[in-house]
Structures are given as structure tokens and as C-alpha cells.
mmCIF file with all atom_site columns, C-alpha atoms in Angstrom:
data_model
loop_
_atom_site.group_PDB
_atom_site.id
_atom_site.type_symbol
_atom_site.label_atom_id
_atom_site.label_alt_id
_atom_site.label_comp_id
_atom_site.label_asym_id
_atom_site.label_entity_id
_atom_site.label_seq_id
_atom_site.pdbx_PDB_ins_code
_atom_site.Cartn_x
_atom_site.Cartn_y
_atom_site.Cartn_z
_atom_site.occupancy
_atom_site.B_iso_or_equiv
_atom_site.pdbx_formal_charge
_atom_site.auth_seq_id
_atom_site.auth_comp_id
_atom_site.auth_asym_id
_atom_site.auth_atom_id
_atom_site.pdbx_PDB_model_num
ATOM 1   C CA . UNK V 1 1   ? -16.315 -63.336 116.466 1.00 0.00 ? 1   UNK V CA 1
ATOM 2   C CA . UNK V 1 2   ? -13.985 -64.745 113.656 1.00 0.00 ? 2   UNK V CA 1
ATOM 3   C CA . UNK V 1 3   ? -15.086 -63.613 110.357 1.00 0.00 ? 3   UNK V CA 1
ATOM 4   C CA . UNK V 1 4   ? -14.162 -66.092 107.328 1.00 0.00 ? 4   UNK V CA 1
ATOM 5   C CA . UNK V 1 5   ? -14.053 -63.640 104.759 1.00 0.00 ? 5   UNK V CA 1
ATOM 6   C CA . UNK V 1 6   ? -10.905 -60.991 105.007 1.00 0.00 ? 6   UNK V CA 1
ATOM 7   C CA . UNK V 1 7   ? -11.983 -57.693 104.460 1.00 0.00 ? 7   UNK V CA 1
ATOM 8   C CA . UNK V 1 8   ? -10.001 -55.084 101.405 1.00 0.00 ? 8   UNK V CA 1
ATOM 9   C CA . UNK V 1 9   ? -10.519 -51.642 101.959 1.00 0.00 ? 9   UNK V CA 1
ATOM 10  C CA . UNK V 1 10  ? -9.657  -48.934 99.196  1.00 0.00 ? 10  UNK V CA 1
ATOM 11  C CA . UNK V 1 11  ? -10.619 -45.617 100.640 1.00 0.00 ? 11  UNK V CA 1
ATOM 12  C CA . UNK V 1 12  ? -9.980  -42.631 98.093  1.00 0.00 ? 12  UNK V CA 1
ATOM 13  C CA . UNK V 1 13  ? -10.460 -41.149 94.837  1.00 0.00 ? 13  UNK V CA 1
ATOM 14  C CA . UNK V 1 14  ? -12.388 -42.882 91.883  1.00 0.00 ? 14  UNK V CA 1
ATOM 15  C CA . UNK V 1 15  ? -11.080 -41.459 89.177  1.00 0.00 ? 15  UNK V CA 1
ATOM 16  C CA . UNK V 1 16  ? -8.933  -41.829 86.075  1.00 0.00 ? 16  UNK V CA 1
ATOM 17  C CA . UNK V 1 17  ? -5.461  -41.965 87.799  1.00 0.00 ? 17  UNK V CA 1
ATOM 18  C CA . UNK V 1 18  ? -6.284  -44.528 90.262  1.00 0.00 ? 18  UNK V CA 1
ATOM 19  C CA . UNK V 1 19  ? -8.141  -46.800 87.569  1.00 0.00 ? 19  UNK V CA 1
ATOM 20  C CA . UNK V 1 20  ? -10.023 -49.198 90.604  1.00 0.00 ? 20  UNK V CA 1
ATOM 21  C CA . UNK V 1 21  ? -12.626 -49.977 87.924  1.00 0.00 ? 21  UNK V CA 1
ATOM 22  C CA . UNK V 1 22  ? -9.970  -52.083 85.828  1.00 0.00 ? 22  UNK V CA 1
ATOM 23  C CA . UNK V 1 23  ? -8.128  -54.259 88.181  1.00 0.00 ? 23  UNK V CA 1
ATOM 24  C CA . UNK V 1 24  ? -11.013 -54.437 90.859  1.00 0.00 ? 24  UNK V CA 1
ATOM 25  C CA . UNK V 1 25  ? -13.909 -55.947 89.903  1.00 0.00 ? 25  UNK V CA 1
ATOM 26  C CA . UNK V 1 26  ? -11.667 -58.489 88.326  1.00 0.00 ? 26  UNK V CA 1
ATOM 27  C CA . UNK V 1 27  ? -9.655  -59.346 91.309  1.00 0.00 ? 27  UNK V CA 1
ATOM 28  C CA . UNK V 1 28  ? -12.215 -59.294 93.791  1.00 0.00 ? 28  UNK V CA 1
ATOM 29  C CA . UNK V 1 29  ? -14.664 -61.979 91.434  1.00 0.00 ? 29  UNK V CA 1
ATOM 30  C CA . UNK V 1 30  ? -11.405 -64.102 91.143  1.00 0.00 ? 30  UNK V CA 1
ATOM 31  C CA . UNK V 1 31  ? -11.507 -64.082 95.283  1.00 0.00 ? 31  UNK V CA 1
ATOM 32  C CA . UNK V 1 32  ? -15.127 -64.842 96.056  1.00 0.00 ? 32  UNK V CA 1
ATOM 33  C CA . UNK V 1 33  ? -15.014 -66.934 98.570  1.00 0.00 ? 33  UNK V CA 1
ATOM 34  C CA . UNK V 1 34  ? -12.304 -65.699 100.774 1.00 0.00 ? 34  UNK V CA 1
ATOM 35  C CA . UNK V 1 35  ? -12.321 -61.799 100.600 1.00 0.00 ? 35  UNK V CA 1
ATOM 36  C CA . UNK V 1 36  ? -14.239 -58.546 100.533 1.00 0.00 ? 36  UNK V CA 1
ATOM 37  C CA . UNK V 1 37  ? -13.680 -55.224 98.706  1.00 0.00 ? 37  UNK V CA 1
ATOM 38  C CA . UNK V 1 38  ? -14.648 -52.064 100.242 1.00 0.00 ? 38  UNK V CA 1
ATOM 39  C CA . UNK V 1 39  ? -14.284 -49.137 98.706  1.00 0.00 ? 39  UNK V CA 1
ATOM 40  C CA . UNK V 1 40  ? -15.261 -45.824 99.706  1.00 0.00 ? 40  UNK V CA 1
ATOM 41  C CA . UNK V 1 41  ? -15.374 -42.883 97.804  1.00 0.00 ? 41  UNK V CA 1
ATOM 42  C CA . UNK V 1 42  ? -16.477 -40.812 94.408  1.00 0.00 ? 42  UNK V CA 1
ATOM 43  C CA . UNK V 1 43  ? -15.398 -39.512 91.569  1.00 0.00 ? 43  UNK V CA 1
ATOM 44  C CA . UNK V 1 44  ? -15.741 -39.435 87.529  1.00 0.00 ? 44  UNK V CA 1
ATOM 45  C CA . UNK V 1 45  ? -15.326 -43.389 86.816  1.00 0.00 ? 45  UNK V CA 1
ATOM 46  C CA . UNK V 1 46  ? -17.607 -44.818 89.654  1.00 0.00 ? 46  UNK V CA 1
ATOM 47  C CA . UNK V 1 47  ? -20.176 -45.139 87.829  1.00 0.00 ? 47  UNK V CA 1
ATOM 48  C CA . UNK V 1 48  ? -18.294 -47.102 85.186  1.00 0.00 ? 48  UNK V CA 1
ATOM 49  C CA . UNK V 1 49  ? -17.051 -49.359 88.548  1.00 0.00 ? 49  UNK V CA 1
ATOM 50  C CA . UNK V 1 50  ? -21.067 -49.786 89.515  1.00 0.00 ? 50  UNK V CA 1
ATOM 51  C CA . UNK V 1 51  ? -22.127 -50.829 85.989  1.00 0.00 ? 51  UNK V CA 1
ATOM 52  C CA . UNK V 1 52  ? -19.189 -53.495 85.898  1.00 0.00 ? 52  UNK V CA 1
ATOM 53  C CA . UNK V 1 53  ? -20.346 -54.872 89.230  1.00 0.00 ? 53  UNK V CA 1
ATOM 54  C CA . UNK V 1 54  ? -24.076 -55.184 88.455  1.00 0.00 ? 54  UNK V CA 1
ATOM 55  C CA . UNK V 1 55  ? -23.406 -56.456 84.931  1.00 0.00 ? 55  UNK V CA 1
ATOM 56  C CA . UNK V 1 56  ? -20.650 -59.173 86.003  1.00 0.00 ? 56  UNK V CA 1
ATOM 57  C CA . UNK V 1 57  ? -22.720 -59.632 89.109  1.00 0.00 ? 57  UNK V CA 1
ATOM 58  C CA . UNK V 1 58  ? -20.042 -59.569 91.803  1.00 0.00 ? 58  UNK V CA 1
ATOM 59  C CA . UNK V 1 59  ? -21.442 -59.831 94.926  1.00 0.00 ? 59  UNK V CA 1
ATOM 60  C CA . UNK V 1 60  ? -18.276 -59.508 97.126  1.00 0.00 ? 60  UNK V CA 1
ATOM 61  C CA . UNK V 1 61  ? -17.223 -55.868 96.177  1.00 0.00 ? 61  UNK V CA 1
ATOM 62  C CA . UNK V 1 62  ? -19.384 -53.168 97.949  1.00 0.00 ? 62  UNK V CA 1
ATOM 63  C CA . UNK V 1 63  ? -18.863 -48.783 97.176  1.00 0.00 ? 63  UNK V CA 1
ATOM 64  C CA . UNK V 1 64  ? -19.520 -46.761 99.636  1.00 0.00 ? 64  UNK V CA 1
ATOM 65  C CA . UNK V 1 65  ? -20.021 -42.856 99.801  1.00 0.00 ? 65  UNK V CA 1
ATOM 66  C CA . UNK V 1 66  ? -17.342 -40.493 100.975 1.00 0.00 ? 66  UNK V CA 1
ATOM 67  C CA . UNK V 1 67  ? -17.455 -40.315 104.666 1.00 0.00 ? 67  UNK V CA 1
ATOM 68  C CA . UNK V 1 68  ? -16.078 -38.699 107.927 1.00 0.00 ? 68  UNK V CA 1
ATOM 69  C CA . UNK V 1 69  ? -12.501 -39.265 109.254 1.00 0.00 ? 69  UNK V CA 1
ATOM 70  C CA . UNK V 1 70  ? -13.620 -40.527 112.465 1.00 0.00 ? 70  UNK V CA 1
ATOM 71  C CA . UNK V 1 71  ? -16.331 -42.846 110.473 1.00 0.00 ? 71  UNK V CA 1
ATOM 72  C CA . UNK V 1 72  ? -13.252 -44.192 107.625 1.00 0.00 ? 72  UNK V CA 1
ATOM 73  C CA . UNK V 1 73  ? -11.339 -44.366 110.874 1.00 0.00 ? 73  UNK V CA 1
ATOM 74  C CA . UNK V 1 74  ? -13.782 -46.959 111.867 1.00 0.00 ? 74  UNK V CA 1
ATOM 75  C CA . UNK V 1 75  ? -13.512 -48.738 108.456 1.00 0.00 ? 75  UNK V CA 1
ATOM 76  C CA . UNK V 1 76  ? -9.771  -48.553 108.594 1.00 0.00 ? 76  UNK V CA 1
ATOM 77  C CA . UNK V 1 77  ? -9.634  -50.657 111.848 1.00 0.00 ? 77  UNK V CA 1
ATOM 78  C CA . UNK V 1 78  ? -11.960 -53.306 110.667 1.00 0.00 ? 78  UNK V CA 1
ATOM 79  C CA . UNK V 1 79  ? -10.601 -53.973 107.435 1.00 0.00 ? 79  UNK V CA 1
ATOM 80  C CA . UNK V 1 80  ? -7.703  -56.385 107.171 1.00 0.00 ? 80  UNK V CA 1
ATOM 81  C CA . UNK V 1 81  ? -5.946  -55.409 103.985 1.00 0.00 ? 81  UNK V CA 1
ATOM 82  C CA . UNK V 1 82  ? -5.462  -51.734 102.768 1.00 0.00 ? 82  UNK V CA 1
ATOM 83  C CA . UNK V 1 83  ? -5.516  -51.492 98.993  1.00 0.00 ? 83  UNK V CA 1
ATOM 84  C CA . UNK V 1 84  ? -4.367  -48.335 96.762  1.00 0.00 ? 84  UNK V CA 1
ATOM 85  C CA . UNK V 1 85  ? -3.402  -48.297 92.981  1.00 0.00 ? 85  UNK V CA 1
ATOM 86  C CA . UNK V 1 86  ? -2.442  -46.024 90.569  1.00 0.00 ? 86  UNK V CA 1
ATOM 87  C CA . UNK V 1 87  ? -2.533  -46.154 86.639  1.00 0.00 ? 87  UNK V CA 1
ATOM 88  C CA . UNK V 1 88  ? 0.808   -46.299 85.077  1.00 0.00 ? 88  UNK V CA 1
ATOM 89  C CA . UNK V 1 89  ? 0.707   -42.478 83.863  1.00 0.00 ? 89  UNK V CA 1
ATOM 90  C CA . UNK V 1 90  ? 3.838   -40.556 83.551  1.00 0.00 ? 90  UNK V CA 1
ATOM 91  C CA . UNK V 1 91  ? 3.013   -37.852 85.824  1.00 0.00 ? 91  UNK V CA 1
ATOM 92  C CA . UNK V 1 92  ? 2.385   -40.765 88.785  1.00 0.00 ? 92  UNK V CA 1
ATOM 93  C CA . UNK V 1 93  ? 5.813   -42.290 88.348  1.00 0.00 ? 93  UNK V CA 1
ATOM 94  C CA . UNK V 1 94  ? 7.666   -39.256 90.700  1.00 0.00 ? 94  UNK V CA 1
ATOM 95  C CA . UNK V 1 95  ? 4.881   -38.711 92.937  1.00 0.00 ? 95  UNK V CA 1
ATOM 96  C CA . UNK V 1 96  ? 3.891   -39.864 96.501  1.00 0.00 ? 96  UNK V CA 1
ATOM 97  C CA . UNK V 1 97  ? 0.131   -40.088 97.208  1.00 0.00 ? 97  UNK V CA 1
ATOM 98  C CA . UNK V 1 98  ? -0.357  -38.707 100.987 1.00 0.00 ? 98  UNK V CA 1
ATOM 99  C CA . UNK V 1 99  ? -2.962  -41.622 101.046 1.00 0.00 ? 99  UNK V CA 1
ATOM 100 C CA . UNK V 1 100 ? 0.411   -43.693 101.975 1.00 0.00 ? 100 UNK V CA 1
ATOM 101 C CA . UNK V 1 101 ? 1.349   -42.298 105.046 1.00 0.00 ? 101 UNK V CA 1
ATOM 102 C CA . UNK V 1 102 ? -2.768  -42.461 105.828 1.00 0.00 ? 102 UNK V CA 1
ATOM 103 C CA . UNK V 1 103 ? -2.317  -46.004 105.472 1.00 0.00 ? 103 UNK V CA 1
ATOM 104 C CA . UNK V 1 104 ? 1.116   -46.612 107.137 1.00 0.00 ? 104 UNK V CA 1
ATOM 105 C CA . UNK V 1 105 ? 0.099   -45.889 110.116 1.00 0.00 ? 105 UNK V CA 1
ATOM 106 C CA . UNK V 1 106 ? -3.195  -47.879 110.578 1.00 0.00 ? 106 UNK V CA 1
ATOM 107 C CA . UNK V 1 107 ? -1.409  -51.178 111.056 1.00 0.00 ? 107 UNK V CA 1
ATOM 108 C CA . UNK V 1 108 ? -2.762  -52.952 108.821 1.00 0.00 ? 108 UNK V CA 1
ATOM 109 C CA . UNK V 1 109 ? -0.971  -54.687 105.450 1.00 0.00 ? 109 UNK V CA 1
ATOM 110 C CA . UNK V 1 110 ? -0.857  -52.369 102.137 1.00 0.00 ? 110 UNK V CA 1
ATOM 111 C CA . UNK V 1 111 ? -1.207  -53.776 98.772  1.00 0.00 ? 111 UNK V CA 1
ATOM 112 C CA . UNK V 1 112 ? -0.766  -51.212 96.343  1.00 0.00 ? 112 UNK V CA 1
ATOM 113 C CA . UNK V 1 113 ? -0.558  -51.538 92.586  1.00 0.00 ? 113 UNK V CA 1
ATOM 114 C CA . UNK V 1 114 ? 2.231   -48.683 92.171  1.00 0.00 ? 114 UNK V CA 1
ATOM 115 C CA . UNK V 1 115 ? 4.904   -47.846 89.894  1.00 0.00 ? 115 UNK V CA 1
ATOM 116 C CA . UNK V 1 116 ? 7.922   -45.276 89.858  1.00 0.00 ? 116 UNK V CA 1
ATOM 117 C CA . UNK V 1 117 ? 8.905   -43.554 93.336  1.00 0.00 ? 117 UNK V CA 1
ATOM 118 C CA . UNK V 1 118 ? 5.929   -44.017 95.383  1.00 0.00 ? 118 UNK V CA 1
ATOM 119 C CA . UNK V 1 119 ? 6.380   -48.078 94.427  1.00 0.00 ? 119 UNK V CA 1
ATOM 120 C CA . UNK V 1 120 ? 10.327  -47.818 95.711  1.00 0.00 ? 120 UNK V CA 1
ATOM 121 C CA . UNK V 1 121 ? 9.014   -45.776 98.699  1.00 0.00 ? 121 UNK V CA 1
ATOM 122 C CA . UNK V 1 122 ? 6.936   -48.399 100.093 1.00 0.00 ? 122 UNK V CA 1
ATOM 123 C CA . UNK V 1 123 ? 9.402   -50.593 99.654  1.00 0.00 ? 123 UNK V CA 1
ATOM 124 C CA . UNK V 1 124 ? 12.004  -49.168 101.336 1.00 0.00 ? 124 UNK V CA 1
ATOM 125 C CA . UNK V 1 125 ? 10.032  -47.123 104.771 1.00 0.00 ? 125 UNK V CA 1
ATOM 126 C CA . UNK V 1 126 ? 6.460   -49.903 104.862 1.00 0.00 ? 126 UNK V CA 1
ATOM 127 C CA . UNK V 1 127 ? 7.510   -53.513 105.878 1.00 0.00 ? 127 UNK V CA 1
ATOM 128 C CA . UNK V 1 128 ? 3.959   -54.563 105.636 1.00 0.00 ? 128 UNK V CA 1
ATOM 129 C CA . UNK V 1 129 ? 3.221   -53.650 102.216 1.00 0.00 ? 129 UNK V CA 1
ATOM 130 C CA . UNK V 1 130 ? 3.593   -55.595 99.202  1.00 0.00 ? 130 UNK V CA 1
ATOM 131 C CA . UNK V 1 131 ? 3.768   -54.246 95.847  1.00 0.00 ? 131 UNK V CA 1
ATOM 132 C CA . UNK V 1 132 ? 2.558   -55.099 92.441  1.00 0.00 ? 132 UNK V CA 1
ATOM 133 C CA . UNK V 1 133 ? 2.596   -53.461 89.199  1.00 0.00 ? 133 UNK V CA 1
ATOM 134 C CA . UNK V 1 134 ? -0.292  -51.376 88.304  1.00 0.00 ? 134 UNK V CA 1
ATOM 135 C CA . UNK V 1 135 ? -3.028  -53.112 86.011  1.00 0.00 ? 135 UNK V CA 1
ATOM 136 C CA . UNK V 1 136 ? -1.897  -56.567 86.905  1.00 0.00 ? 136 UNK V CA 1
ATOM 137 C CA . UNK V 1 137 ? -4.512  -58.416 88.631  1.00 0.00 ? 137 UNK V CA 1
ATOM 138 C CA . UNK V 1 138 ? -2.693  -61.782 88.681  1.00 0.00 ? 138 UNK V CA 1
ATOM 139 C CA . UNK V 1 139 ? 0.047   -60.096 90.991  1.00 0.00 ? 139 UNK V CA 1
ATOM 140 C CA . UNK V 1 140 ? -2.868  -58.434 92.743  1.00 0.00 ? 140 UNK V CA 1
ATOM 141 C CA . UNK V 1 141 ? -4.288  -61.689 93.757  1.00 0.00 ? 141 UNK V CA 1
ATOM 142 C CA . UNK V 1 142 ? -0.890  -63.057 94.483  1.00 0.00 ? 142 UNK V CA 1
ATOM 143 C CA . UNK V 1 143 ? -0.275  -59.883 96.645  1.00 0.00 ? 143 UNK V CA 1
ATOM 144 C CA . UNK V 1 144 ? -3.605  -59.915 98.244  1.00 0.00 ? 144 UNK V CA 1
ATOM 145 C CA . UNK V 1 145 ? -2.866  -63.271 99.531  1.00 0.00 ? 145 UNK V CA 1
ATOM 146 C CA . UNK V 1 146 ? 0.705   -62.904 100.546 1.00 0.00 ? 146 UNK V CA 1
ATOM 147 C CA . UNK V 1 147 ? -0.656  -60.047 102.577 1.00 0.00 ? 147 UNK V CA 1
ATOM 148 C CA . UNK V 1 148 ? -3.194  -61.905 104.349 1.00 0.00 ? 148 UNK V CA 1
ATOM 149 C CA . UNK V 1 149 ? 0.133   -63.450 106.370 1.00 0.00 ? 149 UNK V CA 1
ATOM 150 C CA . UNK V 1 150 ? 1.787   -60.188 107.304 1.00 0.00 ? 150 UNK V CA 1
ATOM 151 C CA . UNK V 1 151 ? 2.096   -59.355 110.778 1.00 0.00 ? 151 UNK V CA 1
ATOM 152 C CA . UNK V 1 152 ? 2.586   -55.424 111.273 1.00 0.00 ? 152 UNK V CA 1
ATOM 153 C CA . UNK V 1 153 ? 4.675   -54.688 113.688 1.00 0.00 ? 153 UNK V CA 1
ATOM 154 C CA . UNK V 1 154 ? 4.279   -51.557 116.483 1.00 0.00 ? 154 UNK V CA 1
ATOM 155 C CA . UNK V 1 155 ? 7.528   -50.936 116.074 1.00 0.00 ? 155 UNK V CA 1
ATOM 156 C CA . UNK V 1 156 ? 7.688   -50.338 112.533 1.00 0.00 ? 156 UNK V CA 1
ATOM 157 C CA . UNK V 1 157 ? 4.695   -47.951 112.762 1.00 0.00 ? 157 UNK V CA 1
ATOM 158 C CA . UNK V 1 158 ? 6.387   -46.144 115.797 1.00 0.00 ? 158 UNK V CA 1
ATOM 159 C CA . UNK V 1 159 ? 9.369   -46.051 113.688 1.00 0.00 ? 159 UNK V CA 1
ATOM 160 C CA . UNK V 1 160 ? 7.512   -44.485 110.330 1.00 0.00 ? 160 UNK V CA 1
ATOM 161 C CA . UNK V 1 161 ? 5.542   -41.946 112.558 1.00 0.00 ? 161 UNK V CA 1
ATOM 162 C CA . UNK V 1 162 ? 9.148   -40.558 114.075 1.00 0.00 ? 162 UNK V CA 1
ATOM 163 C CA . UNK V 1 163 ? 10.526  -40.544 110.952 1.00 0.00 ? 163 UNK V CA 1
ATOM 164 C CA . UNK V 1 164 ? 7.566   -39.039 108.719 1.00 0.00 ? 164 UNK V CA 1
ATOM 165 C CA . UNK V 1 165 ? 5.764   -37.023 111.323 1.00 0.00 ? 165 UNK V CA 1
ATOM 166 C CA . UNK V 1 166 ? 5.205   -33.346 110.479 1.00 0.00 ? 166 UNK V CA 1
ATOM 167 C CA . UNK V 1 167 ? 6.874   -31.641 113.282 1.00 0.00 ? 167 UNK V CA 1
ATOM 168 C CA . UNK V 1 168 ? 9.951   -33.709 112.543 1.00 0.00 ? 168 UNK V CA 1
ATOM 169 C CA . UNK V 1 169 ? 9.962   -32.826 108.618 1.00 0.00 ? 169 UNK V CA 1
ATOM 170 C CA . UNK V 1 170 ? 9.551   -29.592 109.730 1.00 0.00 ? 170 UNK V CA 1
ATOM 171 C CA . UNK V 1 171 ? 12.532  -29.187 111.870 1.00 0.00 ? 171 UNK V CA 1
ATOM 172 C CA . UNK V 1 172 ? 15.079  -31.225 109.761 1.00 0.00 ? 172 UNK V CA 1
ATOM 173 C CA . UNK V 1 173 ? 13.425  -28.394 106.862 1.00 0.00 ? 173 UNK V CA 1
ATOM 174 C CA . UNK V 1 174 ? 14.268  -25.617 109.481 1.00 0.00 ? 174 UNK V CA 1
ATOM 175 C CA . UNK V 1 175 ? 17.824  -27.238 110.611 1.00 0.00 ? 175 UNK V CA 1
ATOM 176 C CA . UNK V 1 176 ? 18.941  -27.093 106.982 1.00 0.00 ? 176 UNK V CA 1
ATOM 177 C CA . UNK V 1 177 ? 17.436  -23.808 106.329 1.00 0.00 ? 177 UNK V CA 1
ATOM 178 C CA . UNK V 1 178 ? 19.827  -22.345 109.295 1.00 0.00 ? 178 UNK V CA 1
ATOM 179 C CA . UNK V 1 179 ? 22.550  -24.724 108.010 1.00 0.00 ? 179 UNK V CA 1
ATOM 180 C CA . UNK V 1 180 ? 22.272  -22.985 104.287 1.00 0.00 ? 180 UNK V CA 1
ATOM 181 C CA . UNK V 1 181 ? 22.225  -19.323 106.197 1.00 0.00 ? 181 UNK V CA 1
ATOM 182 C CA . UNK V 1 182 ? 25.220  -19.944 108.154 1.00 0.00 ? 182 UNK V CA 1
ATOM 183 C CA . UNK V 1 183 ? 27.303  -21.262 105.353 1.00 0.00 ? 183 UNK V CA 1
ATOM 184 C CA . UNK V 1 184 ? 26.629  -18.020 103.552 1.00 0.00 ? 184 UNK V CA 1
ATOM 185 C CA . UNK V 1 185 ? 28.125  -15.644 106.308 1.00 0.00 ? 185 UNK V CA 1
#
């Protein structure tokens, strides 16, 4: 059955760093009619996020509890849009959340509100993911909808699992290990 509303799923941490509770409720009240928020998780500021929901009464954004992989699995493949965003702190601008590869390989857009490397890294290895800068919900929206037209492609998954998977990492690691050890003899 075709459902008129597009589903946004955040699934993660709700704390400090990722800052949901100030682009969220904003972005999702601004969308009403068309889209859903989802987000599942816990941590220090949810109940900040709940108190901004009840008091601005926003009835399309929805928190649920941490859950099992196989049930966010589940939650993963009906949502449309994958969200993830983190504050503008210094200590976020040369790291890569492992949430991203999570993501990548669902097959479903990403819209993530990201700065520094992890911003250029989507950029360059994700061709369905659009980018905005953290904290601003008018390029959230704008991102949100441009997403809504993506079409993922197998191939670029296929192509993101060969290229990120473990056992690969782990051999070019190993490869270049022996390289290092054979250059010293």
C-alpha cells in the first residue's frame, strides 16, 4: 500500500554531540504534511527533545527506545530517508561516525547535517547522500526534499561494501604491514 507521508529515520545517540533536539523538532513541524521523523534511541538530551515536542505540539516526530539490530533492521527498511547530524564541535570535524557505513549500506538516501571529514567522506564514497551544514534547518528541509528523489543504486552499495568491508581493510592493513617489513631488510 502507498503511504503519503515519507518516513525519516534517525537511529542513534541523543546526546550533546549529535544535537537532534535543535534542528529536529524544527524541521520536522516545517514538514507536516509530507514526512515523518523517527527516531530511536536515548541519551542525556532526550528528554529536552520530548519536552520540545509536547510543548510545540508536533505530532509528526515520534522517539522510540533503543532496540535490537534485527528489530532497527526492520525500521531501517521501512523508512525512506536516513537522517544523522552532528554539532559543529571541534573534536567532530576529523572524525567518521561508524553510524555511516550502518547507513550506506541500507539503500536508502542519507541526509546528514555534517561538517569536517565525515561531511567530505560522504561526499566523495555515498552517491545517495546529501549534505547540509550542521544546525541549519533550512538546508535540512531543502536536503530532506532533494532526497526524497534519489534513486540508490545496487551498484553503488556493492561497490561501498567491497571497498569498506572489514576483511578487505584488513588485508590492504596486512599488505602494507608486509610491504613496510620487506622494505626494512
Amino acid at each position: 500500500e502507498e503511504r503519503n507521508e515519507k518516513i525519516i529515520l534517525y537511529a542513534g545517540n541523543l546526546g550533546v554531540g549529535q544535537g537532534i533536539e535543535t534542528i529536529v523538532p524544527m524541521v520536522s513541524k516545517e514538514l507536516s504534511a509530507q514526512y515523518r521523523f523517527i527516531i530511536i534511541g536515548d541519551g542525556i538530551m532526550r528528554p529536552i527533545l520530548e519536552e520540545i515536542i509536547s510543548k510545540e505540539s508536533i505530532t509528526n516526530l515520534e522517539i522510540k527506545n533503543p532496540m535490537s539490530r534485527i528489530e532497527l533492521y526492520q525500521e531501517y527498511l521501512t523508512s525512506d530517508i536516513l537522517f544523522l547530524h552532528l554539532n559543529k564541535l571541534e573534536a567532530f570535524k576529523r572524525s567518521l561516525p561508524s553510524k555511516i557505513f550502518e547507513y550506506a549500506v541500507i539503500g536508502k538516501p542519507i541526509v546528514g547535517g555534517l561538517s569536517g571529514y565525515s561531511s567530505g567522506f560522504l561526499k566523495e564514497h555515498i552517491p545517495h547522500s546529501i549534505v547540509f551544514e550542521p544546525g541549519n534547518s533550512a538546508k535540512c528541509i531543502e536536503s530532506i526534499k532533494e532526497a526524497t528523489n534519489i534513486y540508490v543504486k545496487k551498484d553503488d552499495i556493492e561497490g561501498f561494501k567491497s571497498k569498506f568491508s572489514r576483511s578487505i581493510i584488513m588485508q590492504s592493513l596486512s599488505n602494507e604491514i608486509l610491504r613496510c617489513a620487506r622494505e626494512k631488510d
